[in-house]
mmCIF file of C-alpha atoms and ligand atoms in Angstrom:
data_model
loop_
_atom_site.group_PDB
_atom_site.id
_atom_site.type_symbol
_atom_site.label_atom_id
_atom_site.label_comp_id
_atom_site.label_asym_id
_atom_site.label_seq_id
_atom_site.Cartn_x
_atom_site.Cartn_y
_atom_site.Cartn_z
ATOM 1 C CA MET A 1 0.000 0.000 0.000
ATOM 2 C CA GLU A 2 1.316 3.480 -0.877
ATOM 3 C CA GLU A 3 2.471 5.435 2.193
ATOM 4 C CA MET A 4 0.508 8.642 2.906
ATOM 5 C CA VAL A 5 2.641 11.808 2.648
ATOM 6 C CA LYS A 6 2.151 13.911 5.785
ATOM 7 C CA LYS A 7 1.192 17.513 5.013
ATOM 8 C CA TYR A 8 2.531 20.451 7.067
ATOM 9 C CA ASP A 9 1.364 24.069 7.262
ATOM 10 C CA VAL A 10 4.978 25.233 7.248
ATOM 11 C CA ILE A 11 8.112 23.360 6.253
ATOM 12 C CA ILE A 12 11.315 25.124 7.227
ATOM 13 C CA VAL A 13 14.488 24.116 5.407
ATOM 14 C CA GLY A 14 17.512 24.553 7.704
ATOM 15 C CA ALA A 15 17.769 24.268 11.495
ATOM 16 C CA GLY A 16 20.092 27.192 12.155
ATOM 17 C CA ILE A 17 19.015 30.004 14.445
ATOM 18 C CA ALA A 18 16.844 31.532 11.679
ATOM 19 C CA GLY A 19 14.998 28.270 10.974
ATOM 20 C CA MET A 20 14.496 27.285 14.604
ATOM 21 C CA THR A 21 13.216 30.773 15.510
ATOM 22 C CA ALA A 22 10.761 30.561 12.603
ATOM 23 C CA ALA A 23 9.628 27.189 14.002
ATOM 24 C CA ILE A 24 9.035 28.723 17.445
ATOM 25 C CA TYR A 25 6.826 31.466 15.981
ATOM 26 C CA ALA A 26 4.875 29.187 13.624
ATOM 27 C CA ALA A 27 4.356 26.476 16.256
ATOM 28 C CA ARG A 28 3.156 29.049 18.828
ATOM 29 C CA ALA A 29 0.517 30.089 16.277
ATOM 30 C CA ASN A 30 -0.628 26.449 16.333
ATOM 31 C CA LYS A 31 0.601 25.667 12.835
ATOM 32 C CA LYS A 32 1.879 22.201 11.971
ATOM 33 C CA VAL A 33 5.613 22.694 11.541
ATOM 34 C CA LEU A 34 8.450 20.523 10.247
ATOM 35 C CA ILE A 35 12.122 21.503 10.086
ATOM 36 C CA LEU A 36 14.307 19.640 7.587
ATOM 37 C CA GLU A 37 18.034 19.722 8.356
ATOM 38 C CA SER A 38 20.853 18.217 6.294
ATOM 39 C CA SER A 39 23.368 18.016 9.129
ATOM 40 C CA ILE A 40 22.860 18.772 12.825
ATOM 41 C CA GLU A 41 20.904 21.670 14.298
ATOM 42 C CA GLY A 42 22.619 24.969 14.987
ATOM 43 C CA GLY A 43 24.202 25.781 11.647
ATOM 44 C CA GLN A 44 27.289 27.980 11.652
ATOM 45 C CA ILE A 45 27.155 28.869 15.334
ATOM 46 C CA ILE A 46 27.587 25.266 16.461
ATOM 47 C CA ASN A 47 31.386 25.677 16.137
ATOM 48 C CA ALA A 48 31.592 28.898 18.167
ATOM 49 C CA ILE A 49 33.188 28.368 21.571
ATOM 50 C CA SER A 50 31.934 31.722 22.797
ATOM 51 C CA VAL A 51 28.940 33.434 21.207
ATOM 52 C CA LYS A 52 28.906 37.239 21.317
ATOM 53 C CA ASN A 53 26.092 39.724 20.756
ATOM 54 C CA TRP A 54 23.272 37.430 21.831
ATOM 55 C CA PRO A 55 21.063 39.428 24.243
ATOM 56 C CA GLY A 56 20.661 37.910 27.676
ATOM 57 C CA GLU A 57 23.900 35.895 27.606
ATOM 58 C CA LEU A 58 27.250 37.523 28.459
ATOM 59 C CA THR A 59 28.787 34.496 26.807
ATOM 60 C CA ILE A 60 27.411 31.110 25.831
ATOM 61 C CA SER A 61 28.790 28.329 23.643
ATOM 62 C CA GLY A 62 27.218 27.714 20.250
ATOM 63 C CA VAL A 63 26.333 24.183 21.350
ATOM 64 C CA ASP A 64 24.465 25.397 24.460
ATOM 65 C CA LEU A 65 22.625 28.121 22.569
ATOM 66 C CA THR A 66 21.561 25.606 19.901
ATOM 67 C CA ARG A 67 20.366 23.110 22.534
ATOM 68 C CA LYS A 68 18.205 25.754 24.230
ATOM 69 C CA VAL A 69 16.620 27.016 21.008
ATOM 70 C CA LYS A 70 15.969 23.470 19.765
ATOM 71 C CA GLU A 71 14.353 22.485 23.086
ATOM 72 C CA GLN A 72 12.089 25.522 22.857
ATOM 73 C CA ALA A 73 10.996 24.681 19.291
ATOM 74 C CA LYS A 74 10.369 21.010 20.159
ATOM 75 C CA GLU A 75 8.481 21.884 23.351
ATOM 76 C CA LEU A 76 6.089 23.965 21.234
ATOM 77 C CA GLY A 77 5.470 21.019 18.897
ATOM 78 C CA ALA A 78 7.820 21.613 15.954
ATOM 79 C CA GLU A 79 9.014 18.356 14.385
ATOM 80 C CA PHE A 80 12.604 17.782 13.171
ATOM 81 C CA ASN A 81 13.688 15.468 10.352
ATOM 82 C CA TYR A 82 17.135 14.965 8.853
ATOM 83 C CA THR A 83 17.631 15.079 5.111
ATOM 84 C CA LYS A 84 19.290 17.348 2.592
ATOM 85 C CA VAL A 85 16.595 19.095 0.581
ATOM 86 C CA GLU A 86 17.428 18.700 -3.093
ATOM 87 C CA LYS A 87 14.373 20.098 -4.842
ATOM 88 C CA ILE A 88 11.164 22.016 -4.189
ATOM 89 C CA GLU A 89 8.305 21.695 -6.665
ATOM 90 C CA LYS A 90 4.821 23.154 -6.946
ATOM 91 C CA ASN A 91 2.186 20.560 -6.152
ATOM 92 C CA GLY A 92 -1.268 22.048 -6.862
ATOM 93 C CA ASP A 93 -1.728 24.838 -4.275
ATOM 94 C CA ASP A 94 1.026 23.335 -2.107
ATOM 95 C CA TRP A 95 4.713 22.462 -2.308
ATOM 96 C CA ALA A 96 6.525 19.146 -2.554
ATOM 97 C CA ILE A 97 9.844 19.255 -0.724
ATOM 98 C CA ILE A 98 12.112 16.499 -1.974
ATOM 99 C CA GLY A 99 15.011 15.259 0.114
ATOM 100 C CA GLU A 100 17.696 12.617 -0.324
ATOM 101 C CA GLY A 101 16.512 9.344 -1.839
ATOM 102 C CA ASP A 102 13.434 11.157 -3.206
ATOM 103 C CA GLU A 103 11.854 11.323 0.267
ATOM 104 C CA THR A 104 8.987 13.776 -0.180
ATOM 105 C CA PHE A 105 7.251 16.108 2.284
ATOM 106 C CA GLU A 106 4.208 18.292 1.559
ATOM 107 C CA ALA A 107 3.813 21.859 2.742
ATOM 108 C CA ARG A 108 1.270 24.647 2.384
ATOM 109 C CA SER A 109 4.106 27.161 2.818
ATOM 110 C CA VAL A 110 7.889 27.023 2.912
ATOM 111 C CA ILE A 111 10.575 28.982 4.756
ATOM 112 C CA LEU A 112 14.101 28.755 3.324
ATOM 113 C CA ALA A 113 16.617 29.195 6.169
ATOM 114 C CA ILE A 114 19.576 27.438 4.589
ATOM 115 C CA GLY A 115 22.382 29.799 5.584
ATOM 116 C CA THR A 116 25.858 29.844 4.084
ATOM 117 C CA GLU A 117 28.901 27.577 3.879
ATOM 118 C CA PRO A 118 32.621 28.380 3.592
ATOM 119 C CA ARG A 119 33.860 29.152 0.081
ATOM 120 C CA LYS A 120 36.022 26.274 -1.184
ATOM 121 C CA LEU A 121 39.607 26.496 -2.499
ATOM 122 C CA SER A 122 40.129 27.184 -6.199
ATOM 123 C CA GLU A 123 40.719 24.165 -8.472
ATOM 124 C CA LYS A 124 44.417 25.040 -8.661
ATOM 125 C CA GLN A 125 44.831 25.162 -4.871
ATOM 126 C CA THR A 126 42.744 22.001 -4.407
ATOM 127 C CA ALA A 127 45.121 20.195 -6.764
ATOM 128 C CA ASP A 128 48.096 21.708 -4.874
ATOM 129 C CA ALA A 129 46.631 20.545 -1.563
ATOM 130 C CA GLY A 130 46.563 16.910 -2.704
ATOM 131 C CA THR A 131 45.802 14.660 0.254
ATOM 132 C CA ARG A 132 46.707 17.255 2.889
ATOM 133 C CA ALA A 133 44.086 18.163 5.506
ATOM 134 C CA ILE A 134 41.754 21.062 4.693
ATOM 135 C CA SER A 135 39.976 22.873 7.529
ATOM 136 C CA TYR A 136 37.576 25.822 7.694
ATOM 137 C CA CYS A 137 37.935 26.463 11.437
ATOM 138 C CA ALA A 138 41.211 27.085 13.283
ATOM 139 C CA THR A 139 39.600 26.959 16.737
ATOM 140 C CA CYS A 140 38.044 23.576 15.888
ATOM 141 C CA ASP A 141 41.062 21.881 14.285
ATOM 142 C CA GLY A 142 44.170 23.979 15.066
ATOM 143 C CA ALA A 143 45.191 21.855 18.066
ATOM 144 C CA LEU A 144 45.701 18.864 15.746
ATOM 145 C CA TYR A 145 48.748 20.606 14.228
ATOM 146 C CA LYS A 146 50.815 21.419 17.315
ATOM 147 C CA ASN A 147 54.440 22.191 16.297
ATOM 148 C CA LYS A 148 53.702 21.501 12.640
ATOM 149 C CA PRO A 149 53.747 23.949 9.700
ATOM 150 C CA VAL A 150 50.321 25.068 8.434
ATOM 151 C CA VAL A 151 49.008 27.585 5.946
ATOM 152 C CA VAL A 152 46.080 30.007 6.073
ATOM 153 C CA VAL A 153 44.466 30.997 2.765
ATOM 154 C CA GLY A 154 42.591 34.304 2.576
ATOM 155 C CA SER A 155 42.990 38.063 2.674
ATOM 156 C CA GLY A 156 40.235 39.301 5.006
ATOM 157 C CA ASN A 157 39.892 39.751 8.764
ATOM 158 C CA THR A 158 38.915 36.127 9.371
ATOM 159 C CA ALA A 159 42.152 34.944 7.719
ATOM 160 C CA LYS A 160 44.125 37.372 9.913
ATOM 161 C CA HIS A 161 42.388 36.058 13.058
ATOM 162 C CA GLU A 162 42.962 32.436 12.040
ATOM 163 C CA THR A 163 46.654 33.200 11.416
ATOM 164 C CA ALA A 164 47.080 34.891 14.804
ATOM 165 C CA TYR A 165 45.312 31.986 16.550
ATOM 166 C CA LEU A 166 47.412 29.315 14.836
ATOM 167 C CA LYS A 167 50.684 31.121 15.644
ATOM 168 C CA ASN A 168 50.164 29.970 19.262
ATOM 169 C CA ILE A 169 50.075 26.337 18.183
ATOM 170 C CA ALA A 170 51.867 25.591 14.905
ATOM 171 C CA SER A 171 55.647 25.626 14.315
ATOM 172 C CA LYS A 172 55.121 27.960 11.331
ATOM 173 C CA VAL A 173 52.070 29.681 9.867
ATOM 174 C CA TYR A 174 52.174 30.760 6.234
ATOM 175 C CA HIS A 175 49.549 33.340 5.257
ATOM 176 C CA ILE A 176 48.802 33.304 1.531
ATOM 177 C CA HIS A 177 46.101 34.711 -0.751
ATOM 178 C CA HIS A 178 43.421 33.002 -2.804
ATOM 179 C CA ASP A 179 45.172 31.207 -5.708
ATOM 180 C CA ASP A 180 48.779 31.590 -4.436
ATOM 181 C CA PRO A 181 50.742 28.315 -4.540
ATOM 182 C CA ILE A 182 50.457 26.265 -1.339
ATOM 183 C CA PRO A 183 53.826 25.837 0.464
ATOM 184 C CA GLU A 184 55.050 22.275 0.124
ATOM 185 C CA ASP A 185 55.909 21.717 3.793
ATOM 186 C CA ALA A 186 52.504 22.853 5.186
ATOM 187 C CA VAL A 187 50.660 19.810 6.573
ATOM 188 C CA ALA A 188 47.245 21.449 6.863
ATOM 189 C CA ILE A 189 45.425 24.165 4.955
ATOM 190 C CA PHE A 190 43.094 26.536 6.803
ATOM 191 C CA VAL A 191 40.689 28.157 4.358
ATOM 192 C CA ALA A 192 39.227 31.594 5.161
ATOM 193 C CA ILE A 193 38.086 33.062 1.865
ATOM 194 C CA GLY A 194 34.532 34.021 2.725
ATOM 195 C CA ARG A 195 31.212 32.255 2.604
ATOM 196 C CA VAL A 196 28.650 31.403 -0.087
ATOM 197 C CA PRO A 197 24.890 30.799 0.278
ATOM 198 C CA ASN A 198 23.590 27.196 0.201
ATOM 199 C CA THR A 199 21.137 28.085 -2.542
ATOM 200 C CA GLU A 200 22.182 25.806 -5.416
ATOM 201 C CA PHE A 201 18.843 23.931 -5.314
ATOM 202 C CA CYS A 202 16.911 27.242 -5.257
ATOM 203 C CA LYS A 203 18.001 28.226 -8.786
ATOM 204 C CA GLY A 204 14.857 28.502 -10.903
ATOM 205 C CA LEU A 205 12.651 28.331 -7.789
ATOM 206 C CA VAL A 206 13.033 31.877 -6.402
ATOM 207 C CA ASP A 207 14.980 34.956 -7.555
ATOM 208 C CA LEU A 208 18.656 34.983 -6.531
ATOM 209 C CA ASP A 209 21.124 37.872 -6.771
ATOM 210 C CA GLU A 210 24.457 37.589 -8.600
ATOM 211 C CA GLY A 211 26.108 36.168 -5.457
ATOM 212 C CA GLY A 212 23.440 33.451 -5.158
ATOM 213 C CA TYR A 213 21.630 35.073 -2.190
ATOM 214 C CA ILE A 214 17.818 34.839 -2.179
ATOM 215 C CA VAL A 215 16.398 38.231 -3.090
ATOM 216 C CA SER A 216 14.155 39.596 -0.359
ATOM 217 C CA GLY A 217 13.312 42.734 1.582
ATOM 218 C CA GLU A 218 12.849 43.040 5.337
ATOM 219 C CA ASP A 219 9.434 41.314 4.980
ATOM 220 C CA CYS A 220 11.296 38.058 4.201
ATOM 221 C CA LYS A 221 9.082 37.383 1.179
ATOM 222 C CA THR A 222 10.717 35.805 -1.874
ATOM 223 C CA SER A 223 9.692 36.315 -5.509
ATOM 224 C CA VAL A 224 7.240 33.404 -5.082
ATOM 225 C CA PRO A 225 4.067 33.654 -2.937
ATOM 226 C CA GLY A 226 4.077 31.006 -0.212
ATOM 227 C CA ILE A 227 7.885 30.728 -0.099
ATOM 228 C CA PHE A 228 9.618 32.860 2.527
ATOM 229 C CA VAL A 229 13.281 33.270 3.471
ATOM 230 C CA ALA A 230 15.129 33.864 6.748
ATOM 231 C CA GLY A 231 18.707 34.415 7.865
ATOM 232 C CA ASP A 232 22.096 34.568 6.203
ATOM 233 C CA CYS A 233 20.935 33.065 2.876
ATOM 234 C CA ARG A 234 18.996 36.198 1.908
ATOM 235 C CA THR A 235 20.097 39.610 0.618
ATOM 236 C CA LYS A 236 20.804 41.761 3.707
ATOM 237 C CA ASN A 237 23.404 44.048 5.250
ATOM 238 C CA LEU A 238 24.168 42.319 8.544
ATOM 239 C CA ARG A 239 24.570 38.545 8.910
ATOM 240 C CA GLN A 240 24.462 37.832 12.637
ATOM 241 C CA LEU A 241 22.487 35.685 15.078
ATOM 242 C CA VAL A 242 20.071 38.430 16.103
ATOM 243 C CA THR A 243 19.233 39.302 12.495
ATOM 244 C CA ALA A 244 18.813 35.585 11.693
ATOM 245 C CA ALA A 245 16.405 35.247 14.635
ATOM 246 C CA SER A 246 14.597 38.426 13.614
ATOM 247 C CA ASP A 247 14.155 37.100 10.077
ATOM 248 C CA GLY A 248 12.856 33.801 11.474
ATOM 249 C CA ALA A 249 10.163 35.676 13.409
ATOM 250 C CA ILE A 250 9.198 37.813 10.401
ATOM 251 C CA ALA A 251 9.204 34.940 7.881
ATOM 252 C CA ALA A 252 6.992 32.803 10.154
ATOM 253 C CA THR A 253 4.598 35.706 10.760
ATOM 254 C CA GLU A 254 4.299 36.289 7.001
ATOM 255 C CA ALA A 255 3.791 32.545 6.422
ATOM 256 C CA ILE A 256 1.017 32.524 9.046
ATOM 257 C CA LYS A 257 -0.687 35.504 7.347
ATOM 258 C CA PHE A 258 -0.360 33.745 3.979
ATOM 259 C CA LEU A 259 -1.936 30.536 5.340
ATOM 260 C CA ASP A 260 -4.736 32.364 7.134
ATOM 261 C CA SER A 261 -5.629 34.301 3.977
ATOM 262 C CA LYS A 262 -6.087 31.143 1.882
HETATM 263 C C1 FAD B 301 32.748 30.660 13.615
HETATM 264 C C2 FAD B 301 31.564 31.622 13.623
HETATM 265 C C3 FAD B 301 31.325 32.398 14.751
HETATM 266 C C4 FAD B 301 30.260 33.292 14.765
HETATM 267 N N1 FAD B 301 30.034 34.032 15.897
HETATM 268 C C5 FAD B 301 28.968 34.858 15.958
HETATM 269 C C6 FAD B 301 28.690 35.588 17.151
HETATM 270 O O1 FAD B 301 29.419 35.493 18.152
HETATM 271 N N2 FAD B 301 27.587 36.397 17.173
HETATM 272 C C7 FAD B 301 26.751 36.507 16.096
HETATM 273 O O2 FAD B 301 25.764 37.230 16.189
HETATM 274 N N3 FAD B 301 26.988 35.809 14.950
HETATM 275 C C8 FAD B 301 28.072 34.992 14.853
HETATM 276 N N4 FAD B 301 28.315 34.290 13.697
HETATM 277 C C9 FAD B 301 27.376 34.446 12.571
HETATM 278 C C10 FAD B 301 26.125 33.583 12.841
HETATM 279 O O3 FAD B 301 26.551 32.288 13.200
HETATM 280 C C11 FAD B 301 25.218 33.526 11.605
HETATM 281 O O4 FAD B 301 24.835 34.825 11.252
HETATM 282 C C12 FAD B 301 23.954 32.696 11.898
HETATM 283 O O5 FAD B 301 24.308 31.418 12.394
HETATM 284 C C13 FAD B 301 23.099 32.522 10.650
HETATM 285 O O6 FAD B 301 22.048 31.656 10.959
HETATM 286 P P1 FAD B 301 21.137 31.001 9.816
HETATM 287 O O7 FAD B 301 20.123 30.191 10.535
HETATM 288 O O8 FAD B 301 20.687 32.045 8.873
HETATM 289 O O9 FAD B 301 22.118 30.083 8.951
HETATM 290 P P2 FAD B 301 23.095 28.863 9.330
HETATM 291 O O10 FAD B 301 23.619 29.004 10.699
HETATM 292 O O11 FAD B 301 24.079 28.811 8.211
HETATM 293 O O12 FAD B 301 22.145 27.581 9.290
HETATM 294 C C14 FAD B 301 21.641 27.045 8.089
HETATM 295 C C15 FAD B 301 21.252 25.585 8.300
HETATM 296 O O13 FAD B 301 20.639 25.097 7.112
HETATM 297 C C16 FAD B 301 21.110 23.777 6.854
HETATM 298 N N5 FAD B 301 20.978 23.517 5.411
HETATM 299 C C17 FAD B 301 21.630 24.127 4.383
HETATM 300 N N6 FAD B 301 21.229 23.619 3.198
HETATM 301 C C18 FAD B 301 20.292 22.669 3.482
HETATM 302 C C19 FAD B 301 19.503 21.782 2.675
HETATM 303 N N7 FAD B 301 19.605 21.770 1.339
HETATM 304 N N8 FAD B 301 18.647 20.936 3.286
HETATM 305 C C20 FAD B 301 18.520 20.927 4.646
HETATM 306 N N9 FAD B 301 19.255 21.754 5.467
HETATM 307 C C21 FAD B 301 20.118 22.605 4.886
HETATM 308 C C22 FAD B 301 22.571 23.811 7.317
HETATM 309 O O14 FAD B 301 23.060 22.506 7.586
HETATM 310 C C23 FAD B 301 22.459 24.682 8.580
HETATM 311 O O15 FAD B 301 22.197 23.897 9.734
HETATM 312 C C24 FAD B 301 29.389 33.405 13.638
HETATM 313 C C25 FAD B 301 29.628 32.628 12.500
HETATM 314 C C26 FAD B 301 30.711 31.731 12.485
HETATM 315 C C27 FAD B 301 30.963 30.894 11.260
#
């Protein structure tokens, strides 16, 4: 017998702070909410040892902040499921959200809260790197290279911070720019060349800007009615936790209005 596909009022793609805040707002309005996450909850902040600029906490780890926000969303009735969303298609008045292995979920509205990921090395540097370790987080992985030579790739402030951090640990820290040759003796490559939005599967679904960010104003509406966007994956000036949470609240409120007007 064919399995019934469960239908949700709101499906949120991405369980970062934007997505989980959206879930809190939508679930409190008594909507049936599912969050689909490709990895573990928390998104970018999960790796932060000490989170800054989050009101109410002088300092808190990314793991603890994530745990609290997830508990709050679950307590209110939001469901979590783990799959990488690969496609979203119109299905009558609703949306079919298709994950790995063609697993399909149905939604009356969608919130895209898919964040960003680190930009990868160029083809030339990837070839140069060979089988050497590649990391995107010095605080996470730096300790593995005590007294060994490493290299940081990137020209911005993050690359400078990563270099300064690694100087306390490694025997030598090279600091090179995007596309410079990678020194032969470096055993690990720390990449800090910016971030890109996780919006590959959104091409042709909603309008994207030239950098791949989902085009939206402060109302968190996309170019398509019924699909909303929250957090770092949208066009905006400040990508931080509080603005991600703010977007989550706005996107959910707009989704609720959309559902109630149908
Ligand atoms: C190391 C570090 C430290 C930081 N420290 C601070 C700080 O102290 N204070 C501050 O305000 N900000 C900080 N930031 C910035 C802050 O983390 C981000 O602005 C915020 O996490 C953005 O949240 P988000 O929910 O929009 O996106 P993300 O955190 O990127 O979450 C997106 C989620 O979507 C999931 N996802 C992506 N694609 C798919 C898909 N196809 N299917 C299913 N799931 C998908 C991802 O796995 C991820 O869990 C820091 C960032 C980093 C990297």
